[in-house]
Structures are given as C-alpha cells and as structure tokens.
Protein backbone atom coordinates (compact mmCIF):
# COMPACT_ATOMS: atom_id res chain seq x y z
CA UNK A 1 0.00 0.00 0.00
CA UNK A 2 3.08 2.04 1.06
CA UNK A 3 4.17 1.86 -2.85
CA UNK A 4 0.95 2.36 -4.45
CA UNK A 5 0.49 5.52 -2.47
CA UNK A 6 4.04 6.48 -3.20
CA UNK A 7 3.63 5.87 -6.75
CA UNK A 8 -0.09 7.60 -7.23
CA UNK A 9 -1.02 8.67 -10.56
CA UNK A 10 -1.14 12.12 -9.62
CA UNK A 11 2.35 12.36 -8.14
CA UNK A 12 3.70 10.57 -11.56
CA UNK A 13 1.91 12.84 -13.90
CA UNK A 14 3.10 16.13 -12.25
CA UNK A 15 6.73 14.62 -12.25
CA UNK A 16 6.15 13.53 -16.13
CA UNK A 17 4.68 16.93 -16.87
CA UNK A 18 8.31 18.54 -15.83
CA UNK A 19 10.71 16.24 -17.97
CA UNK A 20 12.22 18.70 -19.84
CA UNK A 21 11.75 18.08 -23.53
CA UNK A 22 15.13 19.58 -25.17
CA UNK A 23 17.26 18.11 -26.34
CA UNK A 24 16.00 14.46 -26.38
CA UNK A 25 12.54 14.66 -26.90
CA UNK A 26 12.82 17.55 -29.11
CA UNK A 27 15.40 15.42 -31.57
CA UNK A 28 13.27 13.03 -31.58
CA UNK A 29 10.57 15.10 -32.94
CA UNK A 30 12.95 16.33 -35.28
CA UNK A 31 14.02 13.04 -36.34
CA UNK A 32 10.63 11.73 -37.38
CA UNK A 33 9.09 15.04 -38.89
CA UNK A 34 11.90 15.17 -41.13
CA UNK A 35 12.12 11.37 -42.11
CA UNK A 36 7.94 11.67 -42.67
CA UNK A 37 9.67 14.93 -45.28
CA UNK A 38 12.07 12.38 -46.78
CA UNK A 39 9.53 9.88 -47.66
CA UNK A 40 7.70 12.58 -49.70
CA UNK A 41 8.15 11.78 -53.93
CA UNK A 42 10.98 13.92 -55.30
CA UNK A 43 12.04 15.15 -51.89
CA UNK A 44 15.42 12.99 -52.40
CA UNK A 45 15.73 14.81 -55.85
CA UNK A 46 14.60 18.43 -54.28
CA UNK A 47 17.42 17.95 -51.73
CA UNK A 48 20.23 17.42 -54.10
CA UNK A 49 19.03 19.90 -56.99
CA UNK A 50 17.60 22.76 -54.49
CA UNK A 51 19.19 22.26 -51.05
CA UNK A 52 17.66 25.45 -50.01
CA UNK A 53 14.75 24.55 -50.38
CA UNK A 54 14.85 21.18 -49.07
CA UNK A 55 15.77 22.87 -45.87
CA UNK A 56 12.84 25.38 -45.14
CA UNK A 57 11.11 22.77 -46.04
CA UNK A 58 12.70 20.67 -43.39
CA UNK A 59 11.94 23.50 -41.00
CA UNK A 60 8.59 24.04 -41.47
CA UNK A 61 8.35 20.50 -40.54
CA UNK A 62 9.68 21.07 -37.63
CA UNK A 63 8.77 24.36 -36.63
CA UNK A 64 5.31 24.71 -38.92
CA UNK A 65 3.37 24.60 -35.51
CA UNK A 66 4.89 27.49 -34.40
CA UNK A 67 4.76 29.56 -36.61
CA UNK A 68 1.13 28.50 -37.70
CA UNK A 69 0.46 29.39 -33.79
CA UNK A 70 2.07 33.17 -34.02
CA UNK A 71 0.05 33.83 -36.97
CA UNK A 72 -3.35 33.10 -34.71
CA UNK A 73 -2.20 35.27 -32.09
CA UNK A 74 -0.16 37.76 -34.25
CA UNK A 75 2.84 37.72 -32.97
CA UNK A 76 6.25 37.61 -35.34
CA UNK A 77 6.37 34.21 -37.54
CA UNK A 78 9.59 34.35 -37.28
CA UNK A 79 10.20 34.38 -33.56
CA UNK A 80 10.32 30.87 -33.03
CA UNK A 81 13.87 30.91 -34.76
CA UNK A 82 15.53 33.45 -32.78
CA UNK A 83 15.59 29.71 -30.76
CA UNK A 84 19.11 28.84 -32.06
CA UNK A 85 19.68 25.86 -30.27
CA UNK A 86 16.32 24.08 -31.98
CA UNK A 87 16.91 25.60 -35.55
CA UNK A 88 20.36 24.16 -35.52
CA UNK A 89 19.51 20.34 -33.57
CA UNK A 90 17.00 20.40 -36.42
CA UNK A 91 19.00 21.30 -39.39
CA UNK A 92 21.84 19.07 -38.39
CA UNK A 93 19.10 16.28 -38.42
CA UNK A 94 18.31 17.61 -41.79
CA UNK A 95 21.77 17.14 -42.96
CA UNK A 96 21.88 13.93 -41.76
CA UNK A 97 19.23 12.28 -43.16
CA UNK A 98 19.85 13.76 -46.35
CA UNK A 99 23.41 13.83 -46.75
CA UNK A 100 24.68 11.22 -44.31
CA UNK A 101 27.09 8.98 -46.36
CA UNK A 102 25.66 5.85 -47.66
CA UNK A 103 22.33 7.06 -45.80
CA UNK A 104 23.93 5.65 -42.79
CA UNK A 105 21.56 7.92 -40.66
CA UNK A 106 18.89 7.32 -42.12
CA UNK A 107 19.27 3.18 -42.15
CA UNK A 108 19.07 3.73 -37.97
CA UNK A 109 16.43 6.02 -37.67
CA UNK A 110 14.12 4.55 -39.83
CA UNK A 111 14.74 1.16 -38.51
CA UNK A 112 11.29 0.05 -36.74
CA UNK A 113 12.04 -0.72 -33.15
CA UNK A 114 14.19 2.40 -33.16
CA UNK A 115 11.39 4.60 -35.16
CA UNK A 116 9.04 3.38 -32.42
CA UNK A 117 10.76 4.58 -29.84
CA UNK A 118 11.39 7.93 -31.92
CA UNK A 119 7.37 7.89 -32.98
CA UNK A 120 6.24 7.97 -28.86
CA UNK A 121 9.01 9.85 -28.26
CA UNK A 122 7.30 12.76 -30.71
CA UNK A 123 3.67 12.49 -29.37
CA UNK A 124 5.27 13.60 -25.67
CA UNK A 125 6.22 17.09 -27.35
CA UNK A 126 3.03 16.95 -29.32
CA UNK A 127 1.07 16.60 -26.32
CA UNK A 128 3.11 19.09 -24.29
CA UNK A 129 2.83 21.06 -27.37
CA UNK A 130 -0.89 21.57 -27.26
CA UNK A 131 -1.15 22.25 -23.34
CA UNK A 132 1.22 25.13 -24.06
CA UNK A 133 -0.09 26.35 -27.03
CA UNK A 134 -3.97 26.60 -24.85
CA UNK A 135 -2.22 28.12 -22.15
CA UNK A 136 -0.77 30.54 -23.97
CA UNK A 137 -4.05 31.51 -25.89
CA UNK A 138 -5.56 31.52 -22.06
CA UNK A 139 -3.00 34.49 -20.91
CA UNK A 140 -4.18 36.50 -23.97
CA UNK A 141 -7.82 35.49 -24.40
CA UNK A 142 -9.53 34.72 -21.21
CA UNK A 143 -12.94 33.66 -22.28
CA UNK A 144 -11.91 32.77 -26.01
CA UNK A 145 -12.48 29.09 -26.10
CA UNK A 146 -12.72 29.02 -29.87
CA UNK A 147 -8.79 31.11 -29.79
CA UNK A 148 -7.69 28.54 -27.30
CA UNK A 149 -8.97 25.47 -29.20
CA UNK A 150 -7.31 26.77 -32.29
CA UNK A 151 -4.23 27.45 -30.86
CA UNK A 152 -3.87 24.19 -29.54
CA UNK A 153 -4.83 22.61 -32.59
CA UNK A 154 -2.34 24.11 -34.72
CA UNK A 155 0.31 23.70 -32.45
CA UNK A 156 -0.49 19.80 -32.50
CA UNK A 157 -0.70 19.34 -36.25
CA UNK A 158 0.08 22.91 -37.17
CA UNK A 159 2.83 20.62 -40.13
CA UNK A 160 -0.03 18.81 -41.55
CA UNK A 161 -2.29 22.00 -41.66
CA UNK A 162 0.63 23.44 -43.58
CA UNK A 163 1.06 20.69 -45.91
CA UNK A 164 0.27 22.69 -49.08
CA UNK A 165 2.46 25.69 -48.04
CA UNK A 166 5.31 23.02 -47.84
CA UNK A 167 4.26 21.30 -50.94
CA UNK A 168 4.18 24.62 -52.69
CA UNK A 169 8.20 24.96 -51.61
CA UNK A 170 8.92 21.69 -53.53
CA UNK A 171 6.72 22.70 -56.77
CA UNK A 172 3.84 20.33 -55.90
CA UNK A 173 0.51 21.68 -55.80
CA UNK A 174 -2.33 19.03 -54.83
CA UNK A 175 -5.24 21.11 -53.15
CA UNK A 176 -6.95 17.89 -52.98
CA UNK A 177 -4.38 16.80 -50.15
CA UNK A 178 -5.85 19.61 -47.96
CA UNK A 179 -5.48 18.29 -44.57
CA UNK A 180 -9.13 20.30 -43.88
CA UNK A 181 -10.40 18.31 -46.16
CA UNK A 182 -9.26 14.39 -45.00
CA UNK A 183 -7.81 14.90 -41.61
CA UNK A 184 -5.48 12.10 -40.61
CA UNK A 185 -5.48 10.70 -37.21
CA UNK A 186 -2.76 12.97 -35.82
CA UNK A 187 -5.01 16.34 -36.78
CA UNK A 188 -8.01 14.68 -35.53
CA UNK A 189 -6.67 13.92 -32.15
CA UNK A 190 -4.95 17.59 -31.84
CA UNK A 191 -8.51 18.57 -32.37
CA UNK A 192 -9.55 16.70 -29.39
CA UNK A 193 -6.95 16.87 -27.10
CA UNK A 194 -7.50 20.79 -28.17
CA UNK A 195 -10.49 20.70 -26.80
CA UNK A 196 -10.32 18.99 -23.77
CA UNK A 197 -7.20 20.93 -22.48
CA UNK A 198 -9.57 23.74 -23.23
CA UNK A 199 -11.82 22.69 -20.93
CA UNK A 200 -9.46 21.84 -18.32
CA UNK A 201 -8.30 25.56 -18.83
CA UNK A 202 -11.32 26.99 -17.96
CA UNK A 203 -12.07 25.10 -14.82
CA UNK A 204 -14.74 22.56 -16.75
CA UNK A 205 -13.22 19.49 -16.33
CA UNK A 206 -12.41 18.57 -12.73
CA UNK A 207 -8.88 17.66 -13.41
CA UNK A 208 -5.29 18.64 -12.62
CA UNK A 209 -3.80 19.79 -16.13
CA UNK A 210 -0.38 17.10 -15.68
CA UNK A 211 -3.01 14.42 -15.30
CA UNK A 212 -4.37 15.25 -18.70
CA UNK A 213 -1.07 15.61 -19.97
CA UNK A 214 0.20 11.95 -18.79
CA UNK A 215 -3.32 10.32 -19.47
CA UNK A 216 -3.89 12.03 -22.84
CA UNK A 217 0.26 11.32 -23.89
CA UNK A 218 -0.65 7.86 -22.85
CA UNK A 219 -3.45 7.28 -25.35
CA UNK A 220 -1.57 9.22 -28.09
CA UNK A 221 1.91 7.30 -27.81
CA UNK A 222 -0.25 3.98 -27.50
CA UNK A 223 -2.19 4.82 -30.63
CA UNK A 224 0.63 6.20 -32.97
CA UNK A 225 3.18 3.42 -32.56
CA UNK A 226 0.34 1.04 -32.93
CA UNK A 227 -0.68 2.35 -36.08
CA UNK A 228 3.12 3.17 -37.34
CA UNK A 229 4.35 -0.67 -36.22
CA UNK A 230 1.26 -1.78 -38.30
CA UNK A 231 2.00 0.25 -41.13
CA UNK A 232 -2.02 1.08 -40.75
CA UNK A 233 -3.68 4.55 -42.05
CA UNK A 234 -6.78 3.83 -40.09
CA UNK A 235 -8.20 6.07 -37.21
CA UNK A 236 -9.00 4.92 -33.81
CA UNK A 237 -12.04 7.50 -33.71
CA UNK A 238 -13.38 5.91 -37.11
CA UNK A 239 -15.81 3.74 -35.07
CA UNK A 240 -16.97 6.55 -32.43
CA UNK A 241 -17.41 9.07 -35.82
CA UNK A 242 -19.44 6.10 -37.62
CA UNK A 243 -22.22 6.18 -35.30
CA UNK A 244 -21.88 10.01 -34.40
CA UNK A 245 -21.13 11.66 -37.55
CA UNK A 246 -24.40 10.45 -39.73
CA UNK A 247 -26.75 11.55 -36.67
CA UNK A 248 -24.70 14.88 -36.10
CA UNK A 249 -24.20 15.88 -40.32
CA UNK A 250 -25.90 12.83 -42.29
CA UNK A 251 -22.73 11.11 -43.59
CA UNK A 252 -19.22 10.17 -41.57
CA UNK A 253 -17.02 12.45 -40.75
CA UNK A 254 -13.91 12.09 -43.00
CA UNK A 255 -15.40 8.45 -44.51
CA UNK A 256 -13.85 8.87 -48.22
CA UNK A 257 -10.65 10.12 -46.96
CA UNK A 258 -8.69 6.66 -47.74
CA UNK A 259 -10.70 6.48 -51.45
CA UNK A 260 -9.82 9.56 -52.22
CA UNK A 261 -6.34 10.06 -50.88
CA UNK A 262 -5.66 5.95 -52.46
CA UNK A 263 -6.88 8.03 -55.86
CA UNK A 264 -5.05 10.65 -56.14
CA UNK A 265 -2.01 8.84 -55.50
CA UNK A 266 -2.85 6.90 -58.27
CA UNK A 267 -4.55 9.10 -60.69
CA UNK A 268 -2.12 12.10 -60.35
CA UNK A 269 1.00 9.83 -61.64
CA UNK A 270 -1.33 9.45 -65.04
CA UNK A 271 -1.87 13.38 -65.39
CA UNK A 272 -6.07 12.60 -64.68
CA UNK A 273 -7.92 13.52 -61.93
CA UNK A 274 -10.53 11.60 -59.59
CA UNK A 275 -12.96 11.50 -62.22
CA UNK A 276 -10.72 10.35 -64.54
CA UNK A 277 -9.25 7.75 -62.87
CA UNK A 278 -13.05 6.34 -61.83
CA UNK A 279 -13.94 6.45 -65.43
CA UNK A 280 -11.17 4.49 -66.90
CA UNK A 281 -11.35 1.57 -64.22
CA UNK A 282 -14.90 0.48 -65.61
CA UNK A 283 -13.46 0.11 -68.75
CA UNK A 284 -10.33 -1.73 -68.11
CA UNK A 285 -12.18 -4.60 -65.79
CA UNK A 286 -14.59 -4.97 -68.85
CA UNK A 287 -11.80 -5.33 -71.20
CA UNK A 288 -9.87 -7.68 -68.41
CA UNK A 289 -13.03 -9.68 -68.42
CA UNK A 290 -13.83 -10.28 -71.67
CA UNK A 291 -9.68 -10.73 -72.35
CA UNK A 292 -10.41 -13.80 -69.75
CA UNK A 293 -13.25 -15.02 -71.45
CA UNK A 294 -11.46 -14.87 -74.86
CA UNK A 295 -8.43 -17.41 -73.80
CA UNK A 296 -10.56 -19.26 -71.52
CA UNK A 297 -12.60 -20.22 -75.19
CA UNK A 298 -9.64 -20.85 -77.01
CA UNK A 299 -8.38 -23.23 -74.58
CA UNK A 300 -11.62 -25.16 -74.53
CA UNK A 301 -11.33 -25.14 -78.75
CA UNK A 302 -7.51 -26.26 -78.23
C-alpha cells in the first residue's frame, strides 16, 4: 500500500509533466518530422538539386506549428527561430538524413524498433505542445475558447495544416491533399486533445492539467506506434465518428478520406484527376473480363 500511495497517478503525472523536452525529446521530434519529409516523392531529388529549399522545407516541418500558432495570435512568424539551439539540432538532423554517407543515418532512424521509440518519443512534445499552445491563448484570451482550441490545434498538427504551403516549396501543388479536407489521425486527435485541455483551462473538467497531460500522452503514444508498427492509415475515432457523424451531419465524418487520398495517388501519376481515374477503371475490368473469357474459349477449342 506504502508503494501504491508512493507511486499515485497524480504524483507521476506532475513529475512527467516537468521532464524537460530539449534536447532528447525535441530530436526526436525532429528526427521523425523530417524522415515523414524524406519519404515525400521527389524530396530525395529536391534535396540534391535545391538544397535550399529542401531545408525550409525541413523547418517548417519542424517548426510549422509554431509559426502557424504566431500567426493566430499575431505575434512575429519568425520568432520561433531566434531559438538557435532548436533551428540548428534540427537542421543538423536535416543534414543527416539527407546527406549522411551511404544514408547511414537514415538506415538507424528509420529502422522500426528504433522509429518506435522515436514515434512515442514525438507524441510527448506533441502533447506538451498543445497544453502550451492553450495556455498561452488563455493568458491572452480569457474567455476565447474558440482562440484557445485553435491554438492548440495548430500547435499539435500545425505541419499537416501546412502541408500545401510546404508542398508549394517543392513545386507540388495538390489542393486535394488539404489536410481540412481528410484529416489524418494525428489532426483529428490535436482537435480533441484541443479541446479537452480547453476545458481543463477553464475550470470545466475537474482535473489537474499534468493528469491530462500523462493520461492524454498515454493514449496518443499507445495509438501512434500502434498504427506506425502496423503500417495502418486507419483512425482509432473511425468507429466513435461512424455512429456520431451520420446523426450529427448525415454522412461520416472524413469516410472517403482513404478512397480519395488511395486516388489521387494513383490518378495524379497518369496526369487525370478523380474523375478520370473512376472512369477508366470500368473500362479496363470490362476489357480484363472479356480478355479472360477470350483465352478461356480458345483453350476449350484447343
């Protein structure tokens, strides 16, 4: 009983909520943002032809949060890189992926068990991210829940949010691929953790803000290096927004995002869009068919 008490949940959240998150936790971060920027098409080519480039893009990966975060609450976009420390942990990752002789680097990082650790290791700042981010908003807007839920939305997927700006950098444009538009599980759970922290803020739900930090961190380390061991796109809140989402707005909440997303991958590489790409695969299983039904009659006449 002695233990238990010694170890109570609340005495091990408020010691989690003070780990300090840089270096470690903040190269970790860095690590994954920028190998999820490496696994982009052409960003292998981009860093070789237009290093420049490569590296803002880099850093809005890393710092795209941030900076989407000062924008809400207009304060300078650039202030978050008067932090000289971060900027250059991050662009030494940068380098290293990128330029690390015979990718070296990038072999270890992206290694699973090592990425896993890396992947939780990410969702602690992301968590810590969005607490701050509320907080923040708090000390300027008192009573502005919506200000405070945005805040800490965008400073939990403010990169995704941004993905067109960065895509833009590396002359891609795909509007299609807004994240507004087919929110991944990382922006949807920013969205709720947003909003829960925001109630926490304002004294409407009765608990101590490092509990929700070490419960909510929990649940998003758990869920992100399930889904990244299984290589799975799926969303843990697909089943709660099934049953919700066609009482709340007749149709679920984000339901073609997989369709359309598995579309576009494959109809932009063939210059057509989603239309296109639906019309043509009518016509080719017709043509498969009858193609089968053709040599399954001339083996019967052979």
């Amino acid at each position: 009983m002695d233990l238990l008490s010694a170890l109570s949940l609340g005495e091990l959240a408020l010691s989690f909520s003070r780990v300090p998150l840089f270096p470690v936790f903040d190269l970790s971060y860095f690590i994954v943002s920028i190998l999820y920027l490496k696994y982009e098409p052409g960003a292998v080519e981009l860093s070789r032809r237009h290093p420049v480039a490569s590296w803002l893009c880099a850093m809005l990966h890393c710092f795209g949060s941030y900076i989407l975060a000062d924008l809400l609450l207009g304060e300078p976009l650039i202030d978050y890189f008067s932090n000289n420390s971060s900027v250059l942990l991050a662009s030494a990752v940068w380098y290293l992926i990128f330029f690390c002789p015979l990718d070296l680097f990038y072999k270890c990082v992206s290694f699973l068990p090592v990425k896993l650790i890396f992947v939780a290791m990410k969702e602690v700042v992301r968590v810590r991210k969005i607490a701050v981010g509320i907080h923040h908003a708090h000390h300027h807007y008192h009573h502005g829940w919506f200000i405070m839920i945005a805040t800490g939305w965008v400073k939990g997927s403010g990169v995704a949010l941004m993905s067109n700006l960065e895509q833009l950098l590396r002359g891609v444009w795909k509007p299609e691929t807004n994240e507004f538009l087919h929110m991944s599980f990382p922006t949807k759970a920013s969205l709720y953790g947003a909003i829960l922290f925001t109630l926490q803020q304002t004294r409407w739900l009765p608990v101590s803000k490092a509990s929700l930090i070490f419960i909510f961190t929990m649940f998003m380390v758990s869920c992100k290096v399930f889904l990244t061991a299984t290589h799975s796109h799926n969303s843990p809140f697909d089943v709660l927004e099934g049953y919700i989402c066609p009482v709340l707005f007749g149709a679920a909440w984000g339901g073609d995002h997989h369709h359309d997303s598995h579309s576009a991958s494959h109809g932009g590489s063939h210059g057509g869009g989603p239309g296109a790409q639906h019309s043509v695969l009518p016509a080719k299983s017709k043509e498969e068919l009858s193609e089968g039904s053709r040599k399954k009659k001339t083996k019967k006449a052979d």
